[in-house]
Amino acid sequence: MVPAWVAGFCAAGAPLGLLEPLVRRGVDVSVVETVEWNPQSKSSDPALVNRFPLGHLVSATNPQGALAWFQANPGRINEVDSRGMGLLHRLASTRWSDGANQGFVWAPFVRAVMEAGGDLGALTPQGFGVLHLLLENPSAWWVESFEDVIVLLHQASPGLMEQPDKRGRRPWEMLAEWLREKEQEIPLRSWPKLKALLHCHRLNQTLEEGIPAGETGRARL
């Protein structure tokens, strides 16, 4: 198991090269045990202990380092944490608009994860797929390449947009609902890609019905 101080350094953005001496000495660097703090309590809850593959932890604050890690360890791209969440699930549920990675362009990173064999269709034990988590709160992903990531995932596996979670929600329905609700907040350049994607799922007419053309030029894109 990765020593806590090393894991902390890597999670804070330090080079993953710090692990090389440990690997040479036979230290297992595959798993990091962390405690997720309970905001309702001043002490840690043993039930919140989670065991993360190292790549999960590093990707949260050091995406470049995580990418190098997975490229060097291609067989570990689909490792899950002790709660059954894979790397892409964790990426999709993280608030990338906060913190040091605010300007990071995520589409190339997600593409690299996919090219390394990332399982796009995997569901968490709670029944959520990558796109379900991504679309739960897309504003958190509203960095430069949000729409590129959605289109990229769709192109790589069109069936993801039709994949229901345990509540029966399909990602294209979630996307259409969010677009109708947040239309004024969406950058104009994003609409052609997102509307073209919805058109693939026969929703273009429904979307335009929800956005009066007299109120915005976006409906005519």
PDB file of N, CA and C in Angstrom, residues 19-94:
ATOM      1  N   LEU A  19       7.391   7.701  -6.758  1.00  0.00           N
ATOM      2  CA  LEU A  19       7.077   6.312  -6.436  1.00  0.00           C
ATOM      3  C   LEU A  19       8.131   5.332  -6.934  1.00  0.00           C
ATOM      4  N   GLU A  20       8.958   5.755  -7.854  1.00  0.00           N
ATOM      5  CA  GLU A  20       9.887   4.815  -8.481  1.00  0.00           C
ATOM      6  C   GLU A  20      10.798   4.112  -7.485  1.00  0.00           C
ATOM      7  N   PRO A  21      11.397   4.829  -6.518  1.00  0.00           N
ATOM      8  CA  PRO A  21      12.239   4.115  -5.543  1.00  0.00           C
ATOM      9  C   PRO A  21      11.449   3.090  -4.729  1.00  0.00           C
ATOM     10  N   LEU A  22      10.171   3.418  -4.432  1.00  0.00           N
ATOM     11  CA  LEU A  22       9.351   2.478  -3.666  1.00  0.00           C
ATOM     12  C   LEU A  22       9.055   1.223  -4.477  1.00  0.00           C
ATOM     13  N   VAL A  23       8.761   1.431  -5.771  1.00  0.00           N
ATOM     14  CA  VAL A  23       8.472   0.291  -6.639  1.00  0.00           C
ATOM     15  C   VAL A  23       9.693  -0.629  -6.712  1.00  0.00           C
ATOM     16  N   ARG A  24      10.863  -0.034  -6.818  1.00  0.00           N
ATOM     17  CA  ARG A  24      12.087  -0.840  -6.901  1.00  0.00           C
ATOM     18  C   ARG A  24      12.317  -1.658  -5.626  1.00  0.00           C
ATOM     19  N   ARG A  25      11.795  -1.141  -4.517  1.00  0.00           N
ATOM     20  CA  ARG A  25      11.957  -1.867  -3.250  1.00  0.00           C
ATOM     21  C   ARG A  25      10.814  -2.848  -2.991  1.00  0.00           C
ATOM     22  N   GLY A  26       9.901  -2.959  -3.964  1.00  0.00           N
ATOM     23  CA  GLY A  26       8.831  -3.934  -3.830  1.00  0.00           C
ATOM     24  C   GLY A  26       7.589  -3.449  -3.124  1.00  0.00           C
ATOM     25  N   VAL A  27       7.460  -2.128  -2.885  1.00  0.00           N
ATOM     26  CA  VAL A  27       6.271  -1.597  -2.226  1.00  0.00           C
ATOM     27  C   VAL A  27       5.090  -1.650  -3.189  1.00  0.00           C
ATOM     28  N   ASP A  28       3.934  -2.122  -2.711  1.00  0.00           N
ATOM     29  CA  ASP A  28       2.733  -2.170  -3.534  1.00  0.00           C
ATOM     30  C   ASP A  28       2.160  -0.761  -3.647  1.00  0.00           C
ATOM     31  N   VAL A  29       2.225  -0.187  -4.836  1.00  0.00           N
ATOM     32  CA  VAL A  29       1.745   1.186  -5.016  1.00  0.00           C
ATOM     33  C   VAL A  29       0.389   1.215  -5.713  1.00  0.00           C
ATOM     34  N   SER A  30      -0.335   0.111  -5.655  1.00  0.00           N
ATOM     35  CA  SER A  30      -1.574   0.040  -6.408  1.00  0.00           C
ATOM     36  C   SER A  30      -2.763   0.638  -5.673  1.00  0.00           C
ATOM     37  N   VAL A  31      -2.717   0.687  -4.360  1.00  0.00           N
ATOM     38  CA  VAL A  31      -3.886   1.086  -3.587  1.00  0.00           C
ATOM     39  C   VAL A  31      -3.511   2.144  -2.557  1.00  0.00           C
ATOM     40  N   VAL A  32      -4.398   3.130  -2.414  1.00  0.00           N
ATOM     41  CA  VAL A  32      -4.229   4.158  -1.394  1.00  0.00           C
ATOM     42  C   VAL A  32      -5.467   4.140  -0.518  1.00  0.00           C
ATOM     43  N   GLU A  33      -5.286   3.978   0.775  1.00  0.00           N
ATOM     44  CA  GLU A  33      -6.426   4.004   1.685  1.00  0.00           C
ATOM     45  C   GLU A  33      -6.608   5.421   2.200  1.00  0.00           C
ATOM     46  N   THR A  34      -7.778   5.966   2.005  1.00  0.00           N
ATOM     47  CA  THR A  34      -8.051   7.323   2.459  1.00  0.00           C
ATOM     48  C   THR A  34      -9.321   7.350   3.293  1.00  0.00           C
ATOM     49  N   VAL A  35      -9.503   8.415   4.017  1.00  0.00           N
ATOM     50  CA  VAL A  35     -10.713   8.600   4.810  1.00  0.00           C
ATOM     51  C   VAL A  35     -11.453   9.803   4.270  1.00  0.00           C
ATOM     52  N   GLU A  36     -12.709   9.604   3.887  1.00  0.00           N
ATOM     53  CA  GLU A  36     -13.543  10.721   3.457  1.00  0.00           C
ATOM     54  C   GLU A  36     -14.237  11.265   4.696  1.00  0.00           C
ATOM     55  N   TRP A  37     -14.024  12.542   4.957  1.00  0.00           N
ATOM     56  CA  TRP A  37     -14.510  13.102   6.209  1.00  0.00           C
ATOM     57  C   TRP A  37     -16.009  13.348   6.167  1.00  0.00           C
ATOM     58  N   ASN A  38     -16.650  13.064   7.279  1.00  0.00           N
ATOM     59  CA  ASN A  38     -18.082  13.288   7.424  1.00  0.00           C
ATOM     60  C   ASN A  38     -18.291  14.749   7.826  1.00  0.00           C
ATOM     61  N   PRO A  39     -18.933  15.560   6.980  1.00  0.00           N
ATOM     62  CA  PRO A  39     -19.093  16.983   7.318  1.00  0.00           C
ATOM     63  C   PRO A  39     -19.957  17.204   8.555  1.00  0.00           C
ATOM     64  N   GLN A  40     -20.740  16.197   8.954  1.00  0.00           N
ATOM     65  CA  GLN A  40     -21.587  16.329  10.130  1.00  0.00           C
ATOM     66  C   GLN A  40     -20.847  15.970  11.417  1.00  0.00           C
ATOM     67  N   SER A  41     -19.613  15.537  11.277  1.00  0.00           N
ATOM     68  CA  SER A  41     -18.862  15.093  12.452  1.00  0.00           C
ATOM     69  C   SER A  41     -17.468  15.693  12.427  1.00  0.00           C
ATOM     70  N   LYS A  42     -16.892  15.921  13.603  1.00  0.00           N
ATOM     71  CA  LYS A  42     -15.534  16.446  13.682  1.00  0.00           C
ATOM     72  C   LYS A  42     -14.491  15.340  13.623  1.00  0.00           C
ATOM     73  N   SER A  43     -14.933  14.113  13.616  1.00  0.00           N
ATOM     74  CA  SER A  43     -13.999  12.987  13.548  1.00  0.00           C
ATOM     75  C   SER A  43     -14.327  12.146  12.326  1.00  0.00           C
ATOM     76  N   SER A  44     -13.364  11.351  11.917  1.00  0.00           N
ATOM     77  CA  SER A  44     -13.579  10.511  10.753  1.00  0.00           C
ATOM     78  C   SER A  44     -14.480   9.336  11.115  1.00  0.00           C
ATOM     79  N   ASP A  45     -15.298   8.928  10.185  1.00  0.00           N
ATOM     80  CA  ASP A  45     -16.214   7.814  10.354  1.00  0.00           C
ATOM     81  C   ASP A  45     -15.585   6.593   9.697  1.00  0.00           C
ATOM     82  N   PRO A  46     -15.337   5.518  10.462  1.00  0.00           N
ATOM     83  CA  PRO A  46     -14.722   4.325   9.852  1.00  0.00           C
ATOM     84  C   PRO A  46     -15.483   3.819   8.640  1.00  0.00           C
ATOM     85  N   ALA A  47     -16.785   4.066   8.599  1.00  0.00           N
ATOM     86  CA  ALA A  47     -17.588   3.599   7.466  1.00  0.00           C
ATOM     87  C   ALA A  47     -17.263   4.357   6.192  1.00  0.00           C
ATOM     88  N   LEU A  48     -16.570   5.501   6.326  1.00  0.00           N
ATOM     89  CA  LEU A  48     -16.264   6.316   5.156  1.00  0.00           C
ATOM     90  C   LEU A  48     -14.872   6.051   4.601  1.00  0.00           C
ATOM     91  N   VAL A  49     -14.176   5.071   5.178  1.00  0.00           N
ATOM     92  CA  VAL A  49     -12.864   4.729   4.644  1.00  0.00           C
ATOM     93  C   VAL A  49     -13.037   4.142   3.251  1.00  0.00           C
ATOM     94  N   ASN A  50     -12.271   4.649   2.313  1.00  0.00           N
ATOM     95  CA  ASN A  50     -12.339   4.156   0.934  1.00  0.00           C
ATOM     96  C   ASN A  50     -10.934   3.806   0.471  1.00  0.00           C
ATOM     97  N   ARG A  51     -10.828   2.748  -0.301  1.00  0.00           N
ATOM     98  CA  ARG A  51      -9.540   2.331  -0.839  1.00  0.00           C
ATOM     99  C   ARG A  51      -9.510   2.643  -2.327  1.00  0.00           C
ATOM    100  N   PHE A  52      -8.692   3.619  -2.687  1.00  0.00           N
ATOM    101  CA  PHE A  52      -8.613   4.080  -4.064  1.00  0.00           C
ATOM    102  C   PHE A  52      -7.405   3.477  -4.771  1.00  0.00           C
ATOM    103  N   PRO A  53      -7.563   3.054  -6.022  1.00  0.00           N
ATOM    104  CA  PRO A  53      -6.354   2.831  -6.835  1.00  0.00           C
ATOM    105  C   PRO A  53      -5.600   4.153  -6.940  1.00  0.00           C
ATOM    106  N   LEU A  54      -4.306   4.070  -6.994  1.00  0.00           N
ATOM    107  CA  LEU A  54      -3.492   5.285  -7.000  1.00  0.00           C
ATOM    108  C   LEU A  54      -3.886   6.231  -8.129  1.00  0.00           C
ATOM    109  N   GLY A  55      -4.183   5.692  -9.303  1.00  0.00           N
ATOM    110  CA  GLY A  55      -4.536   6.537 -10.433  1.00  0.00           C
ATOM    111  C   GLY A  55      -5.760   7.394 -10.184  1.00  0.00           C
ATOM    112  N   HIS A  56      -6.713   6.897  -9.392  1.00  0.00           N
ATOM    113  CA  HIS A  56      -7.891   7.691  -9.048  1.00  0.00           C
ATOM    114  C   HIS A  56      -7.485   8.910  -8.240  1.00  0.00           C
ATOM    115  N   LEU A  57      -6.676   8.662  -7.244  1.00  0.00           N
ATOM    116  CA  LEU A  57      -6.286   9.740  -6.338  1.00  0.00           C
ATOM    117  C   LEU A  57      -5.501  10.813  -7.078  1.00  0.00           C
ATOM    118  N   VAL A  58      -4.565  10.385  -7.896  1.00  0.00           N
ATOM    119  CA  VAL A  58      -3.715  11.339  -8.605  1.00  0.00           C
ATOM    120  C   VAL A  58      -4.514  12.119  -9.629  1.00  0.00           C
ATOM    121  N   SER A  59      -5.466  11.465 -10.300  1.00  0.00           N
ATOM    122  CA  SER A  59      -6.205  12.138 -11.370  1.00  0.00           C
ATOM    123  C   SER A  59      -7.005  13.319 -10.857  1.00  0.00           C
ATOM    124  N   ALA A  60      -7.390  13.297  -9.573  1.00  0.00           N
ATOM    125  CA  ALA A  60      -8.226  14.361  -9.035  1.00  0.00           C
ATOM    126  C   ALA A  60      -7.515  15.711  -9.020  1.00  0.00           C
ATOM    127  N   THR A  61      -6.190  15.717  -8.849  1.00  0.00           N
ATOM    128  CA  THR A  61      -5.473  16.987  -8.776  1.00  0.00           C
ATOM    129  C   THR A  61      -4.270  17.044  -9.701  1.00  0.00           C
ATOM    130  N   ASN A  62      -3.907  15.907 -10.285  1.00  0.00           N
ATOM    131  CA  ASN A  62      -2.715  15.858 -11.131  1.00  0.00           C
ATOM    132  C   ASN A  62      -3.025  15.042 -12.384  1.00  0.00           C
ATOM    133  N   PRO A  63      -3.913  15.549 -13.245  1.00  0.00           N
ATOM    134  CA  PRO A  63      -4.342  14.749 -14.403  1.00  0.00           C
ATOM    135  C   PRO A  63      -3.208  14.366 -15.340  1.00  0.00           C
ATOM    136  N   GLN A  64      -2.245  15.252 -15.490  1.00  0.00           N
ATOM    137  CA  GLN A  64      -1.118  14.922 -16.358  1.00  0.00           C
ATOM    138  C   GLN A  64      -0.333  13.740 -15.788  1.00  0.00           C
ATOM    139  N   GLY A  65      -0.127  13.762 -14.479  1.00  0.00           N
ATOM    140  CA  GLY A  65       0.576  12.663 -13.836  1.00  0.00           C
ATOM    141  C   GLY A  65      -0.217  11.377 -13.910  1.00  0.00           C
ATOM    142  N   ALA A  66      -1.548  11.479 -13.730  1.00  0.00           N
ATOM    143  CA  ALA A  66      -2.391  10.288 -13.805  1.00  0.00           C
ATOM    144  C   ALA A  66      -2.342   9.679 -15.190  1.00  0.00           C
ATOM    145  N   LEU A  67      -2.337  10.528 -16.200  1.00  0.00           N
ATOM    146  CA  LEU A  67      -2.289  10.021 -17.572  1.00  0.00           C
ATOM    147  C   LEU A  67      -0.989   9.255 -17.810  1.00  0.00           C
ATOM    148  N   ALA A  68       0.111   9.806 -17.315  1.00  0.00           N
ATOM    149  CA  ALA A  68       1.391   9.112 -17.450  1.00  0.00           C
ATOM    150  C   ALA A  68       1.364   7.782 -16.697  1.00  0.00           C
ATOM    151  N   TRP A  69       0.707   7.788 -15.546  1.00  0.00           N
ATOM    152  CA  TRP A  69       0.615   6.565 -14.743  1.00  0.00           C
ATOM    153  C   TRP A  69      -0.134   5.465 -15.503  1.00  0.00           C
ATOM    154  N   PHE A  70      -1.272   5.797 -16.099  1.00  0.00           N
ATOM    155  CA  PHE A  70      -2.056   4.792 -16.796  1.00  0.00           C
ATOM    156  C   PHE A  70      -1.389   4.342 -18.086  1.00  0.00           C
ATOM    157  N   GLN A  71      -0.689   5.243 -18.733  1.00  0.00           N
ATOM    158  CA  GLN A  71       0.032   4.844 -19.938  1.00  0.00           C
ATOM    159  C   GLN A  71       1.152   3.873 -19.597  1.00  0.00           C
ATOM    160  N   ALA A  72       1.722   4.026 -18.408  1.00  0.00           N
ATOM    161  CA  ALA A  72       2.774   3.107 -17.979  1.00  0.00           C
ATOM    162  C   ALA A  72       2.213   1.823 -17.383  1.00  0.00           C
ATOM    163  N   ASN A  73       0.935   1.838 -17.020  1.00  0.00           N
ATOM    164  CA  ASN A  73       0.287   0.669 -16.413  1.00  0.00           C
ATOM    165  C   ASN A  73      -1.034   0.409 -17.123  1.00  0.00           C
ATOM    166  N   PRO A  74      -1.004   0.046 -18.407  1.00  0.00           N
ATOM    167  CA  PRO A  74      -2.230  -0.023 -19.207  1.00  0.00           C
ATOM    168  C   PRO A  74      -3.250  -1.041 -18.717  1.00  0.00           C
ATOM    169  N   GLY A  75      -2.820  -2.053 -17.969  1.00  0.00           N
ATOM    170  CA  GLY A  75      -3.774  -3.049 -17.512  1.00  0.00           C
ATOM    171  C   GLY A  75      -4.602  -2.620 -16.323  1.00  0.00           C
ATOM    172  N   ARG A  76      -4.385  -1.401 -15.829  1.00  0.00           N
ATOM    173  CA  ARG A  76      -5.037  -0.984 -14.582  1.00  0.00           C
ATOM    174  C   ARG A  76      -6.061   0.118 -14.794  1.00  0.00           C
ATOM    175  N   ILE A  77      -6.400   0.382 -16.035  1.00  0.00           N
ATOM    176  CA  ILE A  77      -7.279   1.504 -16.333  1.00  0.00           C
ATOM    177  C   ILE A  77      -8.682   1.297 -15.765  1.00  0.00           C
ATOM    178  N   ASN A  78      -9.111   0.045 -15.611  1.00  0.00           N
ATOM    179  CA  ASN A  78     -10.472  -0.216 -15.145  1.00  0.00           C
ATOM    180  C   ASN A  78     -10.530  -0.642 -13.682  1.00  0.00           C
ATOM    181  N   GLU A  79      -9.475  -0.367 -12.933  1.00  0.00           N
ATOM    182  CA  GLU A  79      -9.520  -0.658 -11.502  1.00  0.00           C
ATOM    183  C   GLU A  79     -10.604   0.199 -10.837  1.00  0.00           C
ATOM    184  N   VAL A  80     -11.248  -0.379  -9.839  1.00  0.00           N
ATOM    185  CA  VAL A  80     -12.292   0.344  -9.111  1.00  0.00           C
ATOM    186  C   VAL A  80     -11.864   0.532  -7.667  1.00  0.00           C
ATOM    187  N   ASP A  81     -12.472   1.530  -7.017  1.00  0.00           N
ATOM    188  CA  ASP A  81     -12.190   1.712  -5.604  1.00  0.00           C
ATOM    189  C   ASP A  81     -13.037   0.731  -4.799  1.00  0.00           C
ATOM    190  N   SER A  82     -12.944   0.816  -3.485  1.00  0.00           N
ATOM    191  CA  SER A  82     -13.633  -0.172  -2.661  1.00  0.00           C
ATOM    192  C   SER A  82     -15.144  -0.004  -2.680  1.00  0.00           C
ATOM    193  N   ARG A  83     -15.623   1.062  -3.325  1.00  0.00           N
ATOM    194  CA  ARG A  83     -17.074   1.246  -3.469  1.00  0.00           C
ATOM    195  C   ARG A  83     -17.550   0.940  -4.882  1.00  0.00           C
ATOM    196  N   GLY A  84     -16.632   0.428  -5.693  1.00  0.00           N
ATOM    197  CA  GLY A  84     -17.027  -0.007  -7.027  1.00  0.00           C
ATOM    198  C   GLY A  84     -17.024   1.064  -8.088  1.00  0.00           C
ATOM    199  N   MET A  85     -16.422   2.220  -7.813  1.00  0.00           N
ATOM    200  CA  MET A  85     -16.365   3.289  -8.804  1.00  0.00           C
ATOM    201  C   MET A  85     -15.049   3.222  -9.565  1.00  0.00           C
ATOM    202  N   GLY A  86     -15.128   3.282 -10.887  1.00  0.00           N
ATOM    203  CA  GLY A  86     -13.938   3.294 -11.716  1.00  0.00           C
ATOM    204  C   GLY A  86     -13.425   4.708 -11.925  1.00  0.00           C
ATOM    205  N   LEU A  87     -12.313   4.812 -12.640  1.00  0.00           N
ATOM    206  CA  LEU A  87     -11.706   6.128 -12.863  1.00  0.00           C
ATOM    207  C   LEU A  87     -12.659   7.061 -13.604  1.00  0.00           C
ATOM    208  N   LEU A  88     -13.291   6.597 -14.681  1.00  0.00           N
ATOM    209  CA  LEU A  88     -14.171   7.479 -15.450  1.00  0.00           C
ATOM    210  C   LEU A  88     -15.377   7.911 -14.630  1.00  0.00           C
ATOM    211  N   HIS A  89     -15.879   7.041 -13.760  1.00  0.00           N
ATOM    212  CA  HIS A  89     -16.974   7.457 -12.872  1.00  0.00           C
ATOM    213  C   HIS A  89     -16.502   8.582 -11.946  1.00  0.00           C
ATOM    214  N   ARG A  90     -15.290   8.413 -11.434  1.00  0.00           N
ATOM    215  CA  ARG A  90     -14.781   9.437 -10.516  1.00  0.00           C
ATOM    216  C   ARG A  90     -14.551  10.752 -11.251  1.00  0.00           C
ATOM    217  N   LEU A  91     -14.013  10.684 -12.468  1.00  0.00           N
ATOM    218  CA  LEU A  91     -13.813  11.896 -13.252  1.00  0.00           C
ATOM    219  C   LEU A  91     -15.139  12.597 -13.506  1.00  0.00           C
ATOM    220  N   ALA A  92     -16.171  11.812 -13.837  1.00  0.00           N
ATOM    221  CA  ALA A  92     -17.457  12.391 -14.198  1.00  0.00           C
ATOM    222  C   ALA A  92     -18.186  13.007 -13.016  1.00  0.00           C
ATOM    223  N   SER A  93     -17.840  12.592 -11.807  1.00  0.00           N
ATOM    224  CA  SER A  93     -18.550  13.107 -10.638  1.00  0.00           C
ATOM    225  C   SER A  93     -17.743  14.141  -9.862  1.00  0.00           C
ATOM    226  N   THR A  94     -16.601  14.551 -10.404  1.00  0.00           N
ATOM    227  CA  THR A  94     -15.736  15.511  -9.730  1.00  0.00           C
ATOM    228  C   THR A  94     -16.010  16.927 -10.223  1.00  0.00           C
TER     229      THR A  94
END
